[in-house]
CSV table of C-alpha atoms in Angstrom, one decimal:
chain,number,residue,atom,x,y,z
D,1,MET,CA,11.3,19.5,-6.7
D,2,GLY,CA,10.2,18.2,-3.4
D,3,PHE,CA,7.5,15.7,-2.7
D,4,SER,CA,4.0,14.9,-1.4
D,5,VAL,CA,2.5,12.4,0.6
D,6,LEU,CA,-0.7,11.2,0.0
D,7,MET,CA,-2.6,9.3,2.3
D,8,SER,CA,-6.8,8.7,2.5
D,9,ILE,CA,-9.1,8.1,5.7
D,10,TYR,CA,-13.4,7.1,6.3
D,11,GLU,CA,-15.3,7.1,9.2
D,12,LYS,CA,-13.8,3.7,10.4
D,13,GLU,CA,-10.3,4.8,11.7
D,14,LYS,CA,-9.6,5.1,15.4
D,15,PRO,CA,-8.6,9.0,16.1
D,16,GLU,CA,-5.1,7.1,17.6
D,17,TYR,CA,-4.3,5.7,14.8
D,18,PHE,CA,-4.0,8.6,13.1
D,19,ARG,CA,-2.3,10.0,15.5
D,20,GLU,CA,0.6,7.6,15.4
D,21,ALA,CA,-0.1,8.3,11.6
D,22,ILE,CA,0.6,11.7,11.1
D,23,ASP,CA,2.6,12.1,14.1
D,24,SER,CA,5.6,9.5,12.3
D,25,VAL,CA,5.2,11.9,8.8
D,26,LEU,CA,6.0,14.3,11.0
D,27,ALA,CA,9.0,13.9,11.9
D,28,GLN,CA,10.8,12.7,9.2
D,29,THR,CA,14.1,13.6,9.1
D,30,MET,CA,13.0,14.9,5.4
D,31,PRO,CA,10.0,15.9,5.3
D,32,PRO,CA,7.6,16.7,2.7
D,33,ASP,CA,6.5,19.4,0.9
D,34,GLU,CA,2.7,19.0,1.4
D,35,ILE,CA,0.7,16.2,3.0
D,36,VAL,CA,-2.4,15.7,0.9
D,37,LEU,CA,-5.4,13.8,2.9
D,38,VAL,CA,-8.5,12.7,1.4
D,39,GLU,CA,-11.1,12.3,3.9
D,40,ASP,CA,-13.5,9.7,2.1
D,41,GLY,CA,-16.9,11.1,2.8
D,42,PRO,CA,-18.6,12.3,6.0
D,43,LEU,CA,-16.6,11.4,8.9
D,44,PRO,CA,-17.0,10.8,13.1
D,45,LEU,CA,-17.2,14.5,15.3
D,46,GLU,CA,-13.9,13.3,17.2
D,47,LEU,CA,-12.0,11.8,13.8
D,48,ASP,CA,-12.9,15.0,12.2
D,49,CYS,CA,-11.6,17.5,15.7
D,50,VAL,CA,-8.5,15.8,15.2
D,51,ILE,CA,-8.1,16.5,11.4
D,52,GLU,CA,-9.0,19.9,12.4
D,53,GLU,CA,-6.1,20.0,14.7
D,54,TYR,CA,-3.3,19.3,12.5
D,55,HIS,CA,-5.0,21.6,9.8
D,56,LYS,CA,-4.3,24.7,12.1
D,57,LYS,CA,-1.5,24.0,13.2
D,58,HIS,CA,0.5,22.6,10.1
D,59,SER,CA,-0.1,24.7,6.5
D,60,ILE,CA,1.6,21.1,4.9
D,61,LEU,CA,-1.6,19.9,5.9
D,62,LYS,CA,-4.4,20.2,2.5
D,63,LEU,CA,-7.7,18.3,3.4
D,64,VAL,CA,-9.3,17.1,-0.1
D,65,GLN,CA,-13.1,16.3,1.1
D,66,LEU,CA,-15.5,14.2,-0.5
D,67,LYS,CA,-19.3,14.6,0.3
D,68,GLU,CA,-19.5,10.6,0.0
D,69,ASN,CA,-16.9,7.3,0.7
D,70,VAL,CA,-15.9,5.9,-3.0
D,71,LYS,CA,-13.8,3.8,-1.8
D,72,LEU,CA,-9.5,3.5,-1.5
D,73,GLY,CA,-8.8,3.9,-5.7
D,74,LYS,CA,-11.1,7.1,-6.2
D,75,ALA,CA,-10.1,8.3,-3.3
D,76,LEU,CA,-6.5,8.6,-4.2
D,77,ALA,CA,-6.8,9.4,-7.7
D,78,GLU,CA,-9.4,12.2,-6.2
D,79,GLY,CA,-5.8,12.7,-4.0
D,80,LEU,CA,-3.3,12.9,-6.5
D,81,ARG,CA,-5.2,15.8,-8.5
D,82,TYR,CA,-4.3,17.9,-5.8
D,83,CYS,CA,0.0,17.1,-5.3
D,84,SER,CA,1.5,19.3,-6.5
D,85,CYS,CA,5.0,17.3,-5.8
D,86,GLU,CA,7.1,15.6,-9.1
D,87,PHE,CA,7.1,13.5,-5.9
D,88,VAL,CA,4.6,11.0,-4.0
D,89,ALA,CA,4.8,9.5,-1.3
D,90,ARG,CA,2.1,7.3,0.0
D,91,MET,CA,0.8,6.8,3.5
D,92,ASP,CA,-1.8,4.8,5.1
D,93,THR,CA,-3.4,6.4,7.9
D,94,ASP,CA,-2.6,3.4,10.5
D,95,ASP,CA,0.9,2.4,9.5
D,96,ILE,CA,4.2,3.8,10.9
D,97,ALA,CA,7.0,5.5,9.2
D,98,VAL,CA,10.1,4.7,9.8
D,99,LYS,CA,11.9,8.0,10.8
D,100,ASP,CA,14.1,8.9,7.7
D,101,ARG,CA,11.1,6.7,4.9
D,102,PHE,CA,11.1,9.6,3.0
D,103,GLU,CA,14.8,10.6,3.0
D,104,LYS,CA,15.8,6.8,1.8
D,105,GLN,CA,13.2,7.3,-1.2
D,106,TYR,CA,13.9,10.4,-2.6
D,107,ASN,CA,17.7,10.1,-3.0
D,108,TYR,CA,16.9,6.8,-4.1
D,109,MET,CA,14.1,8.7,-7.3
D,110,GLN,CA,16.9,11.3,-7.7
D,111,GLU,CA,20.0,9.0,-7.9
D,112,HIS,CA,18.0,6.5,-10.4
D,113,GLY,CA,15.8,8.8,-12.9
D,114,ASN,CA,14.4,6.0,-14.3
D,115,VAL,CA,12.8,4.5,-11.9
D,116,SER,CA,8.6,4.8,-11.7
D,117,VAL,CA,8.2,3.8,-8.1
D,118,VAL,CA,10.0,3.1,-5.6
D,119,GLY,CA,9.2,0.3,-2.3
D,120,GLY,CA,10.6,-1.2,0.6
D,121,SER,CA,9.4,-3.7,3.6
D,122,ILE,CA,7.4,-3.7,6.0
D,123,CYS,CA,7.2,-4.3,9.5
D,124,GLU,CA,3.9,-5.9,11.3
D,125,PHE,CA,2.8,-6.2,13.8
D,126,GLY,CA,-0.5,-6.4,15.9
D,127,GLU,CA,-2.4,-4.1,18.8
D,128,ARG,CA,-2.4,-7.5,21.2
D,129,GLY,CA,1.5,-7.9,20.4
D,130,GLY,CA,3.1,-11.3,19.8
D,131,GLU,CA,5.2,-12.1,16.3
D,132,VAL,CA,6.3,-9.2,14.7
D,133,ARG,CA,7.2,-9.9,11.2
D,134,ILE,CA,9.3,-8.6,8.6
D,135,LYS,CA,7.6,-8.7,5.2
D,136,LYS,CA,9.9,-8.4,2.2
D,137,MET,CA,9.8,-8.2,-1.6
D,138,PRO,CA,11.2,-8.6,-4.2
D,139,LEU,CA,14.1,-6.3,-5.3
D,140,SER,CA,15.0,-5.6,-8.8
D,141,HIS,CA,12.6,-5.1,-11.4
D,142,GLU,CA,13.1,-8.5,-13.2
D,143,GLU,CA,12.1,-10.2,-9.5
D,144,ILE,CA,10.1,-7.5,-9.5
D,145,ARG,CA,7.8,-8.4,-12.6
D,146,GLU,CA,8.0,-11.5,-12.8
D,147,TYR,CA,6.7,-11.8,-8.9
D,148,ALA,CA,3.8,-9.9,-9.7
D,149,LYS,CA,2.7,-12.2,-12.5
D,150,TYR,CA,1.2,-14.6,-9.7
D,151,ARG,CA,2.0,-11.8,-5.9
D,152,ASN,CA,1.3,-8.2,-5.4
D,153,PRO,CA,4.9,-7.0,-6.0
D,154,LEU,CA,5.2,-3.5,-3.8
D,155,ASN,CA,3.6,-3.0,-0.1
D,156,HIS,CA,1.7,0.2,-1.8
D,157,MET,CA,1.6,1.9,2.2
D,158,THR,CA,5.8,2.2,1.4
D,159,VAL,CA,5.7,3.9,-2.5
D,160,MET,CA,7.0,6.9,-3.7
D,161,PHE,CA,6.2,7.2,-7.6
D,162,ARG,CA,6.5,9.5,-10.2
D,163,LYS,CA,3.3,11.2,-10.3
D,164,GLU,CA,3.8,11.4,-13.9
D,165,ASP,CA,4.1,7.8,-14.7
D,166,VAL,CA,1.3,6.8,-12.6
D,167,LEU,CA,-1.3,9.5,-14.0
D,168,GLU,CA,0.7,8.2,-17.3
D,169,ALA,CA,-0.7,4.9,-16.8
D,170,GLY,CA,-4.1,6.0,-16.8
D,171,GLY,CA,-3.6,6.6,-12.0
D,172,TYR,CA,-5.2,5.0,-10.0
D,173,GLU,CA,-8.9,3.2,-11.0
D,174,HIS,CA,-11.5,1.9,-9.1
D,175,PHE,CA,-10.5,-2.0,-7.9
D,176,PRO,CA,-11.7,-2.2,-4.3
D,177,PHE,CA,-8.8,-4.5,-2.1
D,178,LEU,CA,-6.2,-4.8,-5.4
D,179,GLU,CA,-6.4,-0.2,-7.1
D,180,ASP,CA,-2.3,-0.7,-6.2
D,181,TYR,CA,-1.9,-4.2,-7.6
D,182,ASP,CA,-3.9,-3.5,-11.1
D,183,LEU,CA,-1.8,0.1,-10.7
D,184,TRP,CA,1.8,-2.0,-10.8
D,185,CYS,CA,0.5,-4.3,-13.8
D,186,ARG,CA,-0.5,-1.4,-15.7
D,187,LEU,CA,2.8,0.6,-14.9
D,188,LEU,CA,4.8,-2.5,-16.0
D,189,ALA,CA,2.7,-3.0,-18.7
D,190,ASN,CA,4.1,0.5,-20.0
D,191,ARG,CA,7.6,-0.6,-19.6
D,192,LYS,CA,7.9,1.7,-16.3
D,193,VAL,CA,10.8,0.1,-13.8
D,194,LEU,CA,10.1,-0.8,-10.3
D,195,ASN,CA,12.1,-0.9,-7.5
D,196,ASN,CA,12.4,-2.3,-4.4
D,197,LEU,CA,14.6,-0.7,-1.7
D,198,PRO,CA,15.5,-3.4,1.6
D,199,ASP,CA,15.3,-1.1,3.8
D,200,VAL,CA,11.5,-1.8,6.4
D,201,LEU,CA,10.2,1.3,5.8
D,202,VAL,CA,6.9,1.5,7.3
D,203,ASN,CA,5.6,-0.1,10.7
D,204,ALA,CA,2.2,-1.4,9.9
D,205,ARG,CA,-0.6,-2.5,11.7
D,206,CYS,CA,-2.3,-6.3,10.9
D,207,GLY,CA,-5.4,-6.5,12.9
D,208,ASP,CA,-7.2,-9.6,13.5
D,209,GLY,CA,-9.6,-9.2,10.5
D,210,LEU,CA,-6.8,-9.7,7.4
D,211,TYR,CA,-7.2,-13.2,6.7
D,212,GLY,CA,-10.7,-12.2,6.4
D,213,ARG,CA,-10.6,-9.4,4.0
D,214,ARG,CA,-8.7,-11.4,1.6
D,215,GLY,CA,-10.9,-14.6,1.1
D,216,GLY,CA,-14.2,-16.1,-0.2
D,217,TRP,CA,-15.6,-15.7,-3.3
D,218,LYS,CA,-16.6,-11.7,-4.0
D,219,TYR,CA,-12.5,-11.4,-3.4
D,220,PHE,CA,-11.6,-14.5,-5.8
D,221,THR,CA,-13.9,-13.2,-8.2
D,222,ARG,CA,-11.9,-9.8,-8.0
D,223,TYR,CA,-8.9,-11.4,-8.4
D,224,CYS,CA,-10.6,-13.1,-11.3
D,225,LYS,CA,-11.0,-9.6,-12.8
D,226,LEU,CA,-6.8,-8.3,-12.0
D,227,ARG,CA,-5.6,-11.7,-13.5
D,228,LYS,CA,-7.7,-11.3,-17.3
D,229,LYS,CA,-6.7,-7.8,-17.2
D,230,GLN,CA,-2.8,-9.0,-16.5
D,231,ARG,CA,-4.0,-11.6,-19.8
D,232,GLY,CA,-4.7,-8.5,-21.8
D,233,LEU,CA,-1.9,-6.5,-20.6
D,234,GLY,CA,0.3,-8.9,-22.3
D,235,LEU,CA,2.4,-9.5,-18.4
D,236,LEU,CA,1.1,-13.4,-18.5
D,237,ASN,CA,0.8,-15.7,-21.6
D,238,TRP,CA,-1.7,-18.9,-21.3
D,239,LEU,CA,-0.1,-21.0,-19.5
D,240,GLU,CA,0.6,-18.5,-16.3
D,241,TYR,CA,-3.0,-17.1,-16.8
D,242,LEU,CA,-4.2,-20.3,-15.8
D,243,ILE,CA,-1.5,-21.4,-13.1
D,244,SER,CA,-2.2,-17.8,-11.0
D,245,ILE,CA,-6.4,-18.6,-11.4
D,246,VAL,CA,-5.6,-22.1,-9.9
D,247,LEU,CA,-3.2,-20.7,-7.0
D,248,THR,CA,-5.3,-17.3,-5.8
D,249,PHE,CA,-7.9,-20.1,-5.9
D,250,GLY,CA,-6.4,-22.1,-3.4
D,251,VAL,CA,-5.0,-18.6,-1.7
D,252,THR,CA,-8.7,-17.1,-1.3
D,253,VAL,CA,-11.5,-19.5,-1.3
D,254,PRO,CA,-10.4,-21.6,1.7
D,255,GLY,CA,-11.9,-20.9,5.2
D,256,ASN,CA,-9.6,-18.2,7.5
D,257,ARG,CA,-7.6,-21.0,9.9
D,258,ILE,CA,-6.6,-22.8,6.2
D,259,ARG,CA,-5.3,-19.4,4.7
D,260,LYS,CA,-3.8,-18.3,7.8
D,261,VAL,CA,-1.6,-21.2,7.3
D,262,ILE,CA,-1.5,-21.2,3.6
D,263,TYR,CA,-0.2,-17.3,4.9
D,264,ARG,CA,2.3,-18.0,7.7
D,265,TYR,CA,3.8,-20.6,6.1
D,266,VAL,CA,3.7,-20.6,1.9
D,267,LEU,CA,3.7,-16.7,1.2
D,268,ARG,CA,5.6,-15.6,4.3
D,269,ARG,CA,8.0,-18.9,4.2
D,270,ASN,CA,11.1,-16.1,4.0
D,271,ASP,CA,9.5,-13.4,6.2
D,272,SER,CA,11.6,-12.7,9.4
D,273,LYS,CA,10.8,-13.9,11.8
D,274,LEU,CA,11.1,-10.6,15.3
D,275,GLN,CA,10.5,-12.3,18.3
D,276,ASN,CA,7.0,-11.7,20.8
D,277,ILE,CA,6.2,-9.5,22.3
D,278,GLU,CA,3.5,-7.4,24.7
D,279,LYS,CA,4.8,-3.8,23.1
D,280,ARG,CA,5.1,-3.0,19.4
D,281,PRO,CA,9.0,-2.5,18.3
D,282,PHE,CA,9.4,0.7,18.1
C-alpha cells in the first residue's frame, strides 16, 4: 500500500533549504515509497544540480518537470497525477519533517479508515534565531469544521491524505495562497472527515516576509472569493459569511506592523512559546 510524498519547488528556493527538507524525508523512521517532486518552471543551475544529485542517489525520487511556472495549486494538481500510492503526504521544500512524522500519520490513517486527511502542529522558526512557536490546530473533525469557517484548519505542509478522496473533491485548484484552504473546504462540503494530531510534525521556516504575504487588497479579494465559495458550499450561513468578511478585512488590510501584532497576540494567542534561541531547536 505505502505512501507518496508530494513536493513542489520553484526558482526562488534556496538549495540548502531543499537539502534539509529532502534529507528529513529520506531519514524518516518510515520512509516513503516514492517522492514526487514537481519542478514548477525553469530552475537555477545550482538548484538543478542539487536535485540531479539526489535523483541519481535515490531511485524513489520522481521528477515532474513543468516548462513554465504555473503556481502551487496547478503544480500540485499535476504532481498528484504521478503519485501511485493510496496515501499522499505533503511536504514543503524549505521545511524539516520530524523524524517519525510519516510513521505516526500512516499508522493513524490505517487505524482510522473514515479519515480523509490528517495534519498536525508545526514548530515555526526563523533563520535569525529568536522566538520559536508551536502552532497548534483544532484536533477533532467537529472542531475543524467550526474553525474552518473563519481560518485555515490544517497546516498544509503537515498533511497526509487519501488520494481518492482528494480527487473526488476536485483535487488541487489554482487559488493562489489559499489552494489548501480551498481544498479543505471542498472536502468538508463532501462530508469527508479531517483530523489533526496534537504532535509537532514539521519544523516550519518562518521568513521575514510572512506578514507581508498575508496582507494587502489583493490578498483580501482572494479571501473574499473563498468566503463566497464557502457560502455556496453550505459551510457558512449569511451571518457567518458577513462576519468572516469583516474579520478577514481586519486581518489582511492593515499594514504589516498591525498585522504582526494581530497574528502574535490574537490569532496565535494559544500558541506555545518555547524560548529565545540563536540556533534551531532540532
